[in-house]
Coordinates of C-alpha atoms in Angstrom, one line a residue:
Chain A
M1 CA 29.8 -34.0 -80.4
F2 CA 26.7 -35.6 -79.1
R3 CA 25.9 -37.5 -82.4
E4 CA 29.3 -39.3 -82.3
T5 CA 29.1 -40.2 -78.7
Y6 CA 25.5 -41.3 -78.9
R7 CA 26.4 -43.5 -82.0
K8 CA 29.4 -45.0 -80.3
E9 CA 27.5 -45.9 -77.1
M10 CA 24.4 -47.2 -79.0
E11 CA 26.7 -49.4 -81.2
Q12 CA 27.4 -51.4 -78.0
V13 CA 23.6 -52.2 -77.8
L14 CA 23.5 -55.5 -79.7
L15 CA 21.6 -58.6 -80.3
N16 CA 24.0 -61.4 -79.7
E17 CA 24.3 -64.4 -82.0
R18 CA 22.1 -66.5 -79.8
Q19 CA 19.3 -63.9 -79.8
K20 CA 19.5 -63.6 -83.6
E21 CA 19.3 -67.3 -84.1
R22 CA 16.3 -67.5 -81.8
L23 CA 14.7 -64.7 -83.6
A24 CA 15.2 -66.2 -87.1
G25 CA 14.0 -69.6 -85.6
L26 CA 10.8 -68.0 -84.5
M27 CA 10.2 -66.3 -87.8
A28 CA 10.9 -69.5 -89.7
A29 CA 8.4 -71.3 -87.4
A30 CA 5.6 -68.7 -87.5
P31 CA 2.8 -69.1 -89.9
A32 CA 2.6 -66.6 -92.6
R33 CA -1.0 -65.6 -91.8
R34 CA -2.6 -66.3 -88.5
T35 CA -5.8 -68.4 -88.5
R36 CA -7.8 -68.7 -85.4
H37 CA -10.3 -71.4 -84.5
V38 CA -12.1 -69.2 -82.2
G39 CA -15.4 -71.2 -82.6
R40 CA -17.3 -68.6 -80.9
T41 CA -20.3 -66.6 -82.2
A42 CA -20.5 -67.0 -86.0
L43 CA -19.6 -63.9 -87.8
I44 CA -22.7 -62.0 -89.0
A45 CA -22.4 -60.8 -92.5
A46 CA -23.8 -57.3 -92.7
A47 CA -23.9 -54.8 -95.5
V48 CA -21.8 -51.6 -94.9
C49 CA -24.2 -48.7 -94.4
A50 CA -22.8 -46.4 -97.1
L51 CA -25.5 -43.9 -96.6
C52 CA -25.3 -43.8 -92.9
I53 CA -25.7 -40.0 -92.1
V54 CA -26.8 -40.5 -88.5
T55 CA -24.0 -42.2 -86.5
A56 CA -24.7 -45.3 -84.7
L57 CA -24.1 -43.5 -81.5
A58 CA -26.9 -41.0 -82.3
A59 CA -29.1 -44.0 -83.1
S60 CA -28.5 -45.7 -79.8
P61 CA -30.3 -44.1 -77.0
T62 CA -28.6 -46.2 -74.5
L63 CA -25.2 -45.1 -75.5
R64 CA -26.2 -41.5 -75.9
D65 CA -27.5 -41.5 -72.3
I66 CA -24.4 -43.1 -71.0
L67 CA -22.2 -40.4 -72.8
G68 CA -24.5 -37.8 -71.4
Q69 CA -24.1 -39.3 -67.8
S70 CA -20.3 -39.4 -68.2
L71 CA -20.1 -35.8 -69.2
G72 CA -22.6 -34.8 -66.5
S73 CA -22.8 -31.0 -65.9
F74 CA -19.7 -30.6 -68.2
G75 CA -21.9 -31.5 -71.2
P76 CA -22.3 -27.9 -72.4
Y77 CA -18.6 -27.4 -72.2
S78 CA -17.8 -30.4 -74.3
Q79 CA -16.9 -30.3 -78.0
E80 CA -19.0 -32.1 -80.5
V81 CA -16.8 -33.7 -83.2
E82 CA -18.1 -34.7 -86.5
G83 CA -16.6 -36.3 -89.5
V84 CA -13.6 -37.8 -87.8
S85 CA -13.4 -41.4 -88.4
A86 CA -11.2 -44.3 -89.7
T87 CA -12.4 -47.6 -90.9
D88 CA -10.2 -50.7 -91.2
Q89 CA -10.8 -54.4 -91.2
G90 CA -14.5 -53.6 -91.2
I91 CA -14.4 -51.6 -87.9
R92 CA -15.1 -48.0 -87.9
V93 CA -13.8 -45.8 -85.1
S94 CA -15.1 -42.2 -84.8
V95 CA -14.3 -39.4 -82.4
V96 CA -17.7 -38.1 -81.2
R97 CA -17.0 -35.8 -78.3
A98 CA -14.2 -34.2 -76.4
L99 CA -13.8 -32.2 -73.1
A100 CA -10.3 -30.6 -72.6
D101 CA -8.2 -27.9 -71.2
Q102 CA -4.4 -27.6 -71.2
S103 CA -4.1 -29.9 -68.2
G104 CA -6.1 -32.8 -69.7
G105 CA -9.4 -34.2 -70.6
T106 CA -11.4 -36.9 -72.3
V107 CA -11.9 -37.9 -75.8
Y108 CA -15.0 -40.1 -76.5
L109 CA -15.1 -42.5 -79.3
E110 CA -17.6 -44.6 -81.1
V111 CA -16.5 -48.0 -82.4
Q112 CA -18.7 -49.9 -84.6
D113 CA -18.3 -53.3 -86.2
L114 CA -19.6 -53.0 -89.7
T115 CA -19.2 -56.5 -90.8
G116 CA -19.1 -58.8 -87.9
D117 CA -19.6 -59.2 -84.2
R118 CA -16.1 -58.8 -82.9
L119 CA -16.8 -56.2 -80.1
T120 CA -17.7 -56.8 -76.5
E121 CA -18.3 -54.7 -73.5
D122 CA -14.8 -55.3 -72.4
T123 CA -13.1 -54.8 -75.7
Q124 CA -9.4 -54.0 -75.3
F125 CA -7.5 -51.5 -77.5
S126 CA -3.8 -51.2 -78.2
S127 CA -3.8 -47.7 -76.8
W128 CA -5.1 -45.8 -73.8
V129 CA -8.7 -46.1 -75.1
R130 CA -10.9 -48.0 -72.8
P131 CA -14.5 -49.3 -73.2
M132 CA -17.5 -47.7 -71.5
A133 CA -20.6 -49.5 -72.7
Y134 CA -21.7 -51.6 -75.5
D135 CA -24.9 -51.8 -77.6
P136 CA -25.2 -55.3 -79.2
E137 CA -28.0 -54.2 -81.3
S138 CA -26.1 -51.7 -83.3
R139 CA -22.7 -53.5 -82.6
T140 CA -21.4 -50.3 -81.3
L141 CA -19.1 -49.6 -78.4
L142 CA -18.8 -46.2 -76.6
A143 CA -15.1 -45.8 -75.5
R144 CA -13.1 -43.1 -73.9
L145 CA -9.5 -41.9 -73.7
D146 CA -8.5 -39.9 -70.6
F147 CA -5.4 -37.8 -71.1
Y148 CA -3.3 -35.8 -68.7
G149 CA -1.1 -32.9 -69.9
T150 CA 0.7 -34.4 -72.8
D151 CA 0.4 -38.0 -71.7
F152 CA -1.7 -40.5 -73.6
L153 CA -3.0 -38.2 -76.3
D154 CA -0.8 -36.7 -79.1
R155 CA -1.4 -33.0 -79.1
E156 CA 0.4 -30.7 -81.5
E157 CA 1.3 -27.0 -81.3
D158 CA -1.4 -26.1 -83.9
G159 CA -4.2 -27.6 -81.7
M160 CA -4.6 -30.9 -83.6
A161 CA -4.8 -34.1 -81.5
E162 CA -4.3 -37.6 -82.7
V163 CA -5.7 -40.9 -81.4
S164 CA -4.0 -44.0 -82.8
I165 CA -5.2 -47.6 -82.4
G166 CA -3.4 -50.5 -83.8
E167 CA -5.4 -53.4 -82.3
I168 CA -8.9 -54.0 -81.2
W169 CA -9.8 -57.2 -79.3
G170 CA -13.2 -58.2 -77.9
G171 CA -13.1 -60.1 -74.7
E172 CA -14.2 -60.3 -71.1
F173 CA -12.7 -59.8 -67.7
F174 CA -12.8 -62.6 -65.2
E175 CA -12.2 -62.5 -61.4
G176 CA -12.7 -64.2 -58.3
I177 CA -11.9 -67.7 -59.7
P178 CA -10.9 -69.5 -56.4
L179 CA -7.5 -71.3 -56.3
P180 CA -7.4 -74.6 -54.3
A181 CA -6.4 -73.8 -50.8
D182 CA -4.8 -77.2 -50.2
L183 CA -2.3 -76.5 -52.9
L184 CA -0.9 -73.6 -50.8
E185 CA 0.3 -75.9 -48.1
A186 CA 4.1 -75.5 -47.6
D187 CA 4.8 -79.1 -48.4
N188 CA 3.3 -78.8 -52.0
M189 CA 6.7 -78.6 -53.7
L190 CA 6.4 -79.6 -57.3
A191 CA 8.7 -80.8 -60.1
T192 CA 10.0 -77.9 -62.2
M193 CA 11.7 -77.6 -65.6
A194 CA 13.1 -74.7 -67.7
A195 CA 10.8 -73.0 -70.1
P196 CA 12.0 -72.6 -73.7
E197 CA 14.7 -69.9 -74.3
D198 CA 12.5 -67.7 -76.3
Q199 CA 10.3 -67.3 -73.1
S200 CA 13.2 -65.7 -71.3
H201 CA 12.6 -62.5 -69.3
G202 CA 16.2 -61.4 -69.3
T203 CA 19.6 -62.4 -68.1
N204 CA 18.5 -63.0 -64.5
D205 CA 15.6 -65.3 -65.4
G206 CA 16.2 -69.1 -65.0
R207 CA 12.9 -69.7 -66.8
I208 CA 11.7 -72.1 -64.1
V209 CA 8.2 -73.4 -64.6
L210 CA 6.4 -76.3 -63.2
V211 CA 6.1 -79.5 -65.0
P212 CA 2.6 -79.6 -66.4
E213 CA -0.2 -81.8 -65.3
Q214 CA 0.9 -82.4 -61.7
T215 CA -2.3 -81.1 -60.0
P216 CA -4.9 -81.0 -62.7
R217 CA -8.2 -79.6 -61.6
A218 CA -11.2 -77.8 -63.1
L219 CA -11.6 -74.2 -61.9
E220 CA -14.9 -72.8 -61.0
G221 CA -16.2 -70.1 -63.3
A222 CA -13.4 -70.6 -65.9
P223 CA -14.7 -72.5 -69.1
W224 CA -11.6 -71.4 -71.0
F225 CA -8.9 -73.2 -69.0
T226 CA -8.2 -75.7 -66.2
L227 CA -5.5 -75.8 -63.6
S228 CA -2.5 -77.8 -64.8
S229 CA -0.1 -77.4 -61.9
M230 CA -0.1 -75.3 -58.8
G231 CA 2.7 -75.3 -56.1
F232 CA 6.1 -74.1 -55.1
D233 CA 9.4 -74.3 -56.8
G234 CA 12.8 -74.7 -55.1
Q235 CA 13.0 -70.9 -54.4
D236 CA 9.6 -70.9 -52.5
R237 CA 7.9 -69.2 -55.5
L238 CA 4.3 -70.1 -56.1
H239 CA 3.4 -71.0 -59.6
V240 CA -0.1 -71.1 -61.1
Q241 CA -0.1 -72.9 -64.3
L242 CA -3.1 -73.1 -66.5
K243 CA -4.0 -75.5 -69.3
M244 CA -5.9 -73.7 -72.1
Q245 CA -8.9 -75.4 -73.6
E246 CA -8.7 -76.3 -77.3
G247 CA -9.0 -73.2 -79.4
W248 CA -8.2 -70.9 -76.6
E249 CA -4.5 -71.1 -76.8
D250 CA -3.9 -67.6 -78.3
Q251 CA -6.7 -65.9 -76.5
L252 CA -5.0 -65.0 -73.2
P253 CA -2.7 -62.1 -73.9
D254 CA 0.8 -61.8 -72.2
H255 CA 0.6 -60.5 -68.7
C256 CA -3.2 -60.8 -68.6
F257 CA -3.9 -63.3 -66.0
Y258 CA -2.5 -63.2 -62.6
A259 CA -3.5 -64.6 -59.2
D260 CA -5.2 -61.4 -58.2
L261 CA -2.1 -59.4 -57.2
A262 CA -4.1 -56.7 -55.5
V263 CA -5.7 -59.3 -53.3
L264 CA -2.3 -61.1 -52.8
H265 CA -0.5 -57.9 -52.0
Q266 CA -3.2 -56.8 -49.5
C267 CA -3.2 -60.3 -47.9
L268 CA 0.4 -60.3 -47.6
E269 CA 0.5 -56.7 -46.3
D270 CA -2.2 -57.4 -43.8
A271 CA -0.4 -60.6 -42.6
Y272 CA 3.1 -59.4 -42.8
G273 CA 3.7 -56.0 -44.1
G274 CA 5.5 -53.9 -41.5
S275 CA 5.0 -56.4 -38.8
G276 CA 8.7 -57.0 -38.4
R277 CA 8.2 -60.6 -39.5
Y278 CA 8.4 -60.1 -43.2
D279 CA 8.4 -56.9 -45.2
L280 CA 7.5 -57.1 -48.8
V281 CA 10.1 -55.3 -50.8
S282 CA 8.5 -55.9 -54.1
L283 CA 5.8 -58.0 -55.6
Q284 CA 6.3 -59.1 -59.3
G285 CA 5.3 -62.0 -61.4
R286 CA 6.5 -63.6 -64.7
D287 CA 4.4 -65.7 -67.1
Y288 CA 5.7 -68.3 -69.5
R289 CA 4.0 -70.0 -72.4
L290 CA 4.7 -73.6 -73.0
E291 CA 3.7 -75.8 -76.0
N292 CA 2.5 -72.8 -78.2
G293 CA 0.3 -71.4 -75.5
R294 CA -1.3 -74.7 -74.4
Y295 CA 0.1 -74.0 -70.9
L296 CA 0.5 -70.7 -69.2
D297 CA 2.7 -70.7 -66.1
F298 CA 2.6 -67.7 -63.9
C299 CA 5.3 -67.4 -61.2
L300 CA 4.6 -65.1 -58.2
M301 CA 7.7 -63.5 -56.8
P302 CA 7.0 -61.7 -53.5
C303 CA 10.4 -60.4 -52.5
V304 CA 11.2 -59.9 -48.9
D305 CA 15.0 -59.2 -49.2
V306 CA 17.6 -58.2 -51.8
R307 CA 21.2 -58.8 -51.2
M308 CA 24.5 -59.3 -52.9
E309 CA 25.7 -62.9 -53.1
D310 CA 29.1 -63.8 -54.9
G311 CA 28.9 -60.5 -56.8
K312 CA 25.4 -61.0 -58.0
I313 CA 22.0 -59.8 -56.9
A314 CA 20.1 -62.5 -54.9
Y315 CA 16.4 -62.3 -54.0
D316 CA 14.8 -63.9 -50.9
Y317 CA 11.1 -64.7 -51.5
L318 CA 8.2 -65.0 -49.0
P319 CA 8.5 -68.4 -47.3
R320 CA 6.1 -71.1 -48.3
E321 CA 4.5 -71.2 -44.9
A322 CA 3.2 -67.6 -45.3
Y323 CA 0.7 -68.6 -48.0
R324 CA -1.3 -71.0 -45.8
G325 CA -4.9 -69.9 -45.6
L326 CA -4.5 -67.0 -48.0
P327 CA -7.8 -66.6 -50.0
L328 CA -6.1 -66.4 -53.5
T329 CA -8.2 -66.0 -56.7
L330 CA -7.5 -65.6 -60.3
Q331 CA -8.3 -62.5 -62.3
G332 CA -7.5 -61.3 -65.7
W333 CA -8.9 -60.7 -69.2
I334 CA -9.4 -63.1 -72.0
G335 CA -10.2 -62.5 -75.7
T336 CA -13.4 -64.1 -76.7
R337 CA -13.5 -62.7 -80.1
E338 CA -11.1 -62.4 -83.1
R339 CA -8.1 -60.2 -82.4
V340 CA -8.2 -57.5 -85.1
E341 CA -5.0 -55.7 -86.1
G342 CA -5.4 -52.5 -88.2
D343 CA -4.7 -48.9 -88.4
W344 CA -7.2 -46.4 -86.9
T345 CA -5.6 -43.0 -86.8
L346 CA -7.9 -40.1 -86.0
R347 CA -6.7 -36.4 -86.2
F348 CA -8.9 -33.7 -85.2
P349 CA -8.7 -30.1 -83.8
L350 CA -9.1 -30.3 -80.0
E351 CA -10.9 -27.4 -78.5
I352 CA -9.4 -26.1 -75.3
L353 CA -11.5 -24.4 -72.6
P354 CA -10.9 -20.8 -71.9
E355 CA -8.5 -20.2 -69.1
R356 CA -7.7 -17.5 -66.4
T357 CA -4.1 -17.4 -65.4
V358 CA -3.0 -15.8 -62.1
T359 CA 0.7 -15.0 -61.4
V360 CA 1.5 -16.1 -57.8
N361 CA 5.3 -16.2 -57.5
Q362 CA 5.2 -17.0 -53.8
P363 CA 6.9 -19.9 -51.9
V364 CA 5.0 -22.8 -50.5
N365 CA 6.3 -26.1 -49.1
T366 CA 9.9 -25.6 -50.3
K367 CA 8.7 -24.7 -53.8
L368 CA 8.0 -21.5 -55.6
A369 CA 4.3 -21.5 -56.8
E370 CA 4.6 -19.6 -60.1
T371 CA 1.3 -19.6 -61.8
F372 CA -2.3 -20.7 -61.0
T373 CA -4.5 -21.5 -64.0
L374 CA -8.2 -22.0 -63.8
T375 CA -10.7 -23.3 -66.3
A376 CA -14.3 -24.5 -65.9
R377 CA -12.9 -28.0 -65.6
S378 CA -9.8 -27.7 -63.5
A379 CA -7.2 -25.7 -61.5
S380 CA -3.5 -26.1 -62.2
L381 CA -0.6 -24.9 -60.2
R382 CA 2.9 -24.6 -61.8
S383 CA 5.7 -24.7 -59.2
A384 CA 9.4 -24.8 -59.3
P385 CA 11.7 -26.5 -56.7
Q386 CA 13.7 -24.3 -54.4
N387 CA 17.1 -25.4 -53.0
G388 CA 17.2 -28.4 -55.3
R389 CA 14.2 -30.1 -53.7
Q390 CA 11.9 -31.7 -56.3
G391 CA 8.5 -33.1 -56.0
S392 CA 4.9 -32.1 -56.7
L393 CA 2.1 -30.7 -54.6
Q394 CA -0.6 -33.2 -55.9
L395 CA -1.2 -34.9 -52.6
L396 CA -2.6 -31.7 -51.1
P397 CA -6.3 -30.8 -51.2
L398 CA -7.2 -27.7 -53.2
T399 CA -10.1 -25.4 -52.5
V400 CA -11.3 -22.6 -54.7
Y401 CA -13.4 -19.8 -53.1
L402 CA -16.1 -18.1 -55.1
E403 CA -17.7 -14.7 -55.1
D404 CA -21.0 -16.0 -53.8
G405 CA -19.3 -17.3 -50.8
T406 CA -19.3 -21.0 -51.8
R407 CA -16.3 -23.1 -52.2
V408 CA -15.2 -26.2 -54.0
T409 CA -12.6 -28.7 -52.6
V410 CA -10.8 -31.3 -54.5
P411 CA -9.1 -33.7 -52.1
R412 CA -6.3 -34.7 -54.3
G413 CA -4.6 -33.6 -57.5
R414 CA -2.4 -35.2 -60.1
C415 CA 1.0 -34.1 -61.6
V416 CA 0.3 -33.7 -65.3
D417 CA 3.7 -32.3 -66.4
A418 CA 7.2 -32.2 -65.0
G419 CA 10.5 -31.3 -66.5
W420 CA 13.0 -28.6 -66.7
E421 CA 13.6 -25.4 -68.5
S422 CA 16.7 -23.8 -70.0
G423 CA 18.9 -22.7 -67.0
G424 CA 18.4 -26.0 -65.3
T425 CA 15.2 -24.9 -63.5
G426 CA 12.8 -27.8 -62.9
F427 CA 9.0 -27.5 -62.7
N428 CA 5.9 -29.3 -61.8
T429 CA 2.4 -28.7 -63.0
D430 CA -0.2 -30.3 -60.7
T431 CA -3.9 -30.2 -61.6
W432 CA -7.1 -30.7 -59.5
T433 CA -10.2 -31.6 -61.5
F434 CA -13.6 -30.2 -60.4
P435 CA -16.5 -32.4 -59.9
D436 CA -18.8 -29.7 -61.5
P437 CA -17.8 -26.7 -63.7
I438 CA -17.0 -23.5 -62.1
D439 CA -16.7 -19.9 -63.5
P440 CA -13.0 -19.0 -63.3
A441 CA -13.8 -15.3 -63.2
Q442 CA -15.8 -15.9 -59.9
V443 CA -12.8 -17.4 -58.0
T444 CA -11.6 -14.9 -55.4
A445 CA -9.1 -17.1 -53.7
F446 CA -7.6 -20.7 -53.5
S447 CA -6.1 -22.7 -50.8
L448 CA -3.6 -25.6 -51.0
G449 CA -3.7 -27.5 -47.7
Y450 CA -3.6 -24.7 -45.1
W451 CA -1.9 -22.2 -47.5
Y452 CA -4.4 -19.6 -48.5
V453 CA -4.0 -17.3 -51.5
P454 CA -6.4 -14.3 -52.2
L455 CA -6.6 -13.4 -55.9
D456 CA -6.9 -10.0 -57.4
G457 CA -7.6 -10.2 -61.1
D458 CA -4.5 -11.8 -62.7
T459 CA -2.2 -11.5 -59.7
A460 CA -2.2 -13.1 -56.2
R461 CA -2.1 -11.1 -53.1
P462 CA 0.3 -12.2 -50.2
A463 CA -0.5 -15.7 -49.0
G464 CA -1.6 -16.6 -45.4
W465 CA -2.4 -19.7 -43.5
L466 CA -5.8 -21.1 -42.5
A467 CA -6.5 -22.3 -39.1
E468 CA -8.2 -25.4 -40.3
L469 CA -8.7 -27.2 -43.6
P470 CA -11.9 -26.6 -45.6
E471 CA -14.2 -29.7 -45.3
P472 CA -14.0 -32.0 -48.3
P473 CA -17.1 -32.9 -50.1
E474 CA -19.2 -35.8 -48.7
D475 CA -18.6 -38.1 -51.4
A476 CA -14.8 -37.6 -51.5
P477 CA -12.8 -40.8 -51.4
Chain B
M1 CA 9.3 -68.1 -94.4
D2 CA 12.4 -70.3 -94.8
S3 CA 15.2 -70.2 -92.4
A4 CA 17.8 -68.7 -94.7
E5 CA 15.6 -65.8 -95.5
A6 CA 14.7 -65.3 -91.9
A7 CA 18.4 -65.3 -91.0
R8 CA 19.2 -62.9 -93.8
L9 CA 16.5 -60.4 -92.6
V10 CA 17.5 -60.6 -89.0
E11 CA 21.1 -60.0 -90.0
L12 CA 20.2 -56.9 -92.2
H13 CA 17.7 -55.4 -89.9
G14 CA 17.8 -57.0 -86.5
Q15 CA 20.2 -54.6 -84.9
A16 CA 18.4 -51.5 -86.2
V17 CA 15.1 -52.8 -84.7
Y18 CA 16.6 -53.8 -81.5
R19 CA 18.4 -50.5 -81.0
L20 CA 15.2 -48.4 -81.8
A21 CA 13.4 -50.5 -79.3
Y22 CA 16.0 -50.1 -76.7
A23 CA 16.1 -46.4 -77.2
R24 CA 12.3 -46.3 -76.7
T25 CA 11.9 -48.7 -73.9
G26 CA 15.2 -48.4 -72.0
S27 CA 15.2 -52.1 -71.3
R28 CA 17.1 -54.8 -73.2
E29 CA 14.5 -57.3 -72.2
D30 CA 11.6 -55.3 -73.5
A31 CA 13.7 -54.4 -76.6
E32 CA 14.0 -58.1 -77.3
D33 CA 10.3 -58.5 -76.8
V34 CA 9.6 -55.7 -79.3
A35 CA 12.1 -57.0 -81.8
Q36 CA 10.6 -60.4 -81.6
E37 CA 7.0 -58.9 -82.1
T38 CA 8.2 -56.7 -85.0
F39 CA 9.6 -59.5 -86.9
L40 CA 6.7 -61.8 -86.3
R41 CA 4.5 -59.1 -87.7
L42 CA 6.6 -59.0 -90.8
V43 CA 6.1 -62.8 -91.3
R44 CA 2.4 -62.6 -90.7
A45 CA 1.7 -59.5 -92.7
A46 CA 4.1 -60.4 -95.6
P47 CA 3.9 -56.9 -97.2
E48 CA 5.4 -56.1 -100.5
F49 CA 8.5 -53.8 -100.4
R50 CA 10.1 -51.8 -103.1
D51 CA 13.5 -52.4 -101.6
E52 CA 15.4 -53.0 -98.4
D53 CA 15.2 -49.4 -97.4
H54 CA 11.5 -49.7 -97.7
R55 CA 11.4 -52.8 -95.6
R56 CA 13.8 -51.1 -93.0
A57 CA 11.4 -48.2 -92.7
W58 CA 8.5 -50.5 -92.3
L59 CA 10.2 -52.5 -89.6
L60 CA 11.2 -49.4 -87.7
R61 CA 7.8 -48.0 -87.8
V62 CA 6.3 -51.2 -86.5
A63 CA 9.0 -51.4 -83.8
A64 CA 8.2 -47.9 -82.7
N65 CA 4.5 -48.8 -82.4
C66 CA 5.2 -52.1 -80.6
A67 CA 7.4 -50.4 -78.1
A68 CA 4.7 -47.8 -77.4
D69 CA 2.2 -50.6 -77.1
L70 CA 4.3 -52.4 -74.6
T71 CA 4.0 -49.6 -72.2
R72 CA 0.3 -49.4 -72.8
S73 CA -0.4 -53.2 -72.3
L74 CA -3.1 -54.1 -69.9
W75 CA -0.7 -55.8 -67.5
R76 CA 1.2 -52.6 -67.2
R77 CA -1.8 -50.5 -66.7
R78 CA -3.4 -52.7 -64.0
R79 CA 0.0 -53.4 -62.3
R80 CA 0.9 -49.8 -62.2
P81 CA -0.7 -48.9 -58.8
L82 CA 1.4 -51.7 -57.2
E83 CA 4.6 -50.4 -58.8
E84 CA 3.9 -47.0 -57.6
A85 CA 3.1 -48.3 -54.1
E86 CA 6.4 -50.1 -53.9
A87 CA 8.9 -48.0 -52.0
L88 CA 11.7 -50.3 -53.0
G89 CA 11.8 -52.2 -56.2
A90 CA 14.2 -55.0 -56.9
P91 CA 17.3 -53.4 -58.5
S92 CA 17.4 -53.5 -62.2
P93 CA 19.9 -56.0 -63.5
E94 CA 21.4 -53.4 -65.7
P95 CA 23.7 -51.0 -63.9
P96 CA 23.1 -47.3 -64.4
E97 CA 24.9 -45.7 -67.3
E98 CA 26.4 -42.3 -68.0
G99 CA 26.9 -40.4 -71.2
A100 CA 24.9 -39.5 -74.3
L101 CA 22.9 -42.8 -74.3
A102 CA 21.9 -42.4 -70.6
A103 CA 20.9 -38.8 -71.5
V104 CA 18.6 -40.0 -74.3
L105 CA 17.1 -42.7 -72.0
A106 CA 16.4 -40.0 -69.5
L107 CA 14.2 -38.2 -71.9
P108 CA 10.4 -38.5 -71.8
E109 CA 9.5 -41.6 -74.0
R110 CA 7.9 -39.6 -76.7
Y111 CA 11.1 -37.8 -77.6
R112 CA 13.4 -40.8 -77.7
T113 CA 12.3 -42.3 -81.0
V114 CA 12.8 -39.2 -83.0
V115 CA 16.2 -38.6 -81.4
H116 CA 17.4 -42.0 -82.1
L117 CA 16.1 -42.0 -85.7
Y118 CA 17.8 -38.6 -86.3
Y119 CA 21.1 -39.1 -84.5
F120 CA 21.8 -42.8 -85.0
E121 CA 19.8 -43.9 -88.1
E122 CA 20.5 -40.4 -89.6
Y123 CA 17.0 -40.0 -91.1
S124 CA 16.0 -36.5 -91.9
A125 CA 13.0 -34.8 -90.2
A126 CA 11.0 -35.3 -93.3
E127 CA 11.8 -39.0 -93.4
I128 CA 11.2 -39.5 -89.8
A129 CA 7.8 -37.9 -90.2
R130 CA 6.9 -40.2 -93.1
L131 CA 8.3 -43.2 -91.2
L132 CA 6.3 -42.5 -88.0
G133 CA 3.2 -41.2 -89.6
M134 CA 3.4 -37.8 -88.0
R135 CA 3.6 -34.2 -89.3
E136 CA 7.2 -32.9 -90.1
G137 CA 6.5 -30.0 -87.7
T138 CA 5.9 -32.4 -84.9
V139 CA 9.2 -34.0 -85.6
H140 CA 11.0 -30.7 -85.6
T141 CA 9.3 -29.7 -82.4
R142 CA 10.3 -32.8 -80.6
L143 CA 13.9 -32.6 -81.8
S144 CA 14.0 -29.1 -80.7
R145 CA 12.8 -29.8 -77.3
A146 CA 14.9 -32.9 -76.9
R147 CA 18.0 -31.0 -77.7
A148 CA 17.1 -28.4 -75.1
M149 CA 16.7 -31.2 -72.4
L150 CA 19.8 -33.0 -73.6
R151 CA 21.8 -29.8 -73.4
E152 CA 20.7 -29.4 -69.7
I153 CA 21.4 -33.1 -68.9
L154 CA 24.9 -33.0 -70.5
E155 CA 25.6 -29.5 -69.4
E156 CA 27.4 -28.4 -72.5
G157 CA 26.1 -25.4 -74.4
D158 CA 26.7 -26.5 -78.0
Y159 CA 27.0 -30.1 -77.5
V160 CA 24.1 -30.9 -79.7

């Protein structure tokens, strides 16, 4: 039976004695209640508005305008949500609007600090909620949660949706902080040591970090930290080690600063990718905290080869010489306010836009297109693989043709659902989101790439092929 | 918290937390991170418990949330486009597995927690619902769907 087999296999997944000892050691060393010497803007004591009938968002023309701009022409199709809020730790989170169909949508939230000044324009949440705009006068943040299919928003069979937030942290992004070019010279090999065992990233991790304070420097545009050490270890890996200023040790979250990986990746791709000289296999990084977060060591690991050596996996990294002249900068996010843990769980009935579903049941690109579903917001195509070949159609442009002769093209879709049904048949659901609302009843045909499908009510007529692709909109990426 | 009490709690609940985290994340490294964060939250919050069962349920709930948060972290969100762009990743240090555990790890993440709590920790659907703060109907739905998917993966009709 499954239960017995699962139990037997899971019983082999164990913390070993060293791991247990380390865990107990951390618990014994941890303070019972965290205190932070943030020393930033003093908390502003404010009375809770017990008789607030008008939401702070309604009272903030700026945020109201921004919400309106975000919804754009979909405004009339959105759902106004009232009375759904959760307050914890003096911060109230409310759902204010939603726009959704079965393939996805957006939930808009208002976050207000009722007792302090802990929110910022770049506040981070422990969920897929992200900030949009901040009104310091009302201490209110407009935020959004974009969801796709069943990803990122809990949706239940009865139509209820749930947003759950466990942490809210005000801070700011930083970027473009230049790293010293002279420290990228190949001969800048620095002394290393092993980070403490609790900083391990797994069995393959030697926990190599630079010894602190070997190349101390100020960093332009970074008041929260300075450069402690920057250079190469014995495996040609570049380390960027920061020294946090006093009071900032806990303000840089794990994995939240890195030497602008996007820039580095592009630099390395431009210089070496596919050139035959070096090919990047993967680009990863590891960060380590030393001395209770006083130092953060980030190790860059651009891998150019993976091989087996003495029965173990070995990685070859980009040679030191390849870094010369690269314009590396730092970017990341740092908490500039108190980190607030709490429980903000919001459940509300999510209204779904009406849809028109057309049965297609015709082959396209080694798949069987099964159904095509239209709402004012999006078009979705559900397809099943044929001959065992999986994959989605999301990379193709989709065009809908309307009765009045106009057409709307969306250059690229997104796979919002994939899985398999009983009988072992897989499926993909790909969705293309319209820039402006359409009337599903007015759609007479659709095309996916060159594949053109005329529609007749709730069924599709036999498909054909276009001689040329419809032109995408002018502002398409 | 004194060392003896910390060691006692790790001995009592460590494996349960670690296993749930592993079921949810599929990674021993991440599971260790989650276990660490879970027990540190226990120390920081210092809640009152009726008994050890109550403490266990609290720890499992926090572990489930921490594991979910791990995949939502800023790093993972901003790094995701790079990961998706990489045609070849460095091979995982853990070799692929077969069997029931591998089948559970192949499920979409949202199903793994309820499957593990039901089949390994042997909580009822009602208990899982209370523990995770969701409706009992949702738990039943997820278990039902998970069973259907596991059946397909394991290719045995009445295996579950």
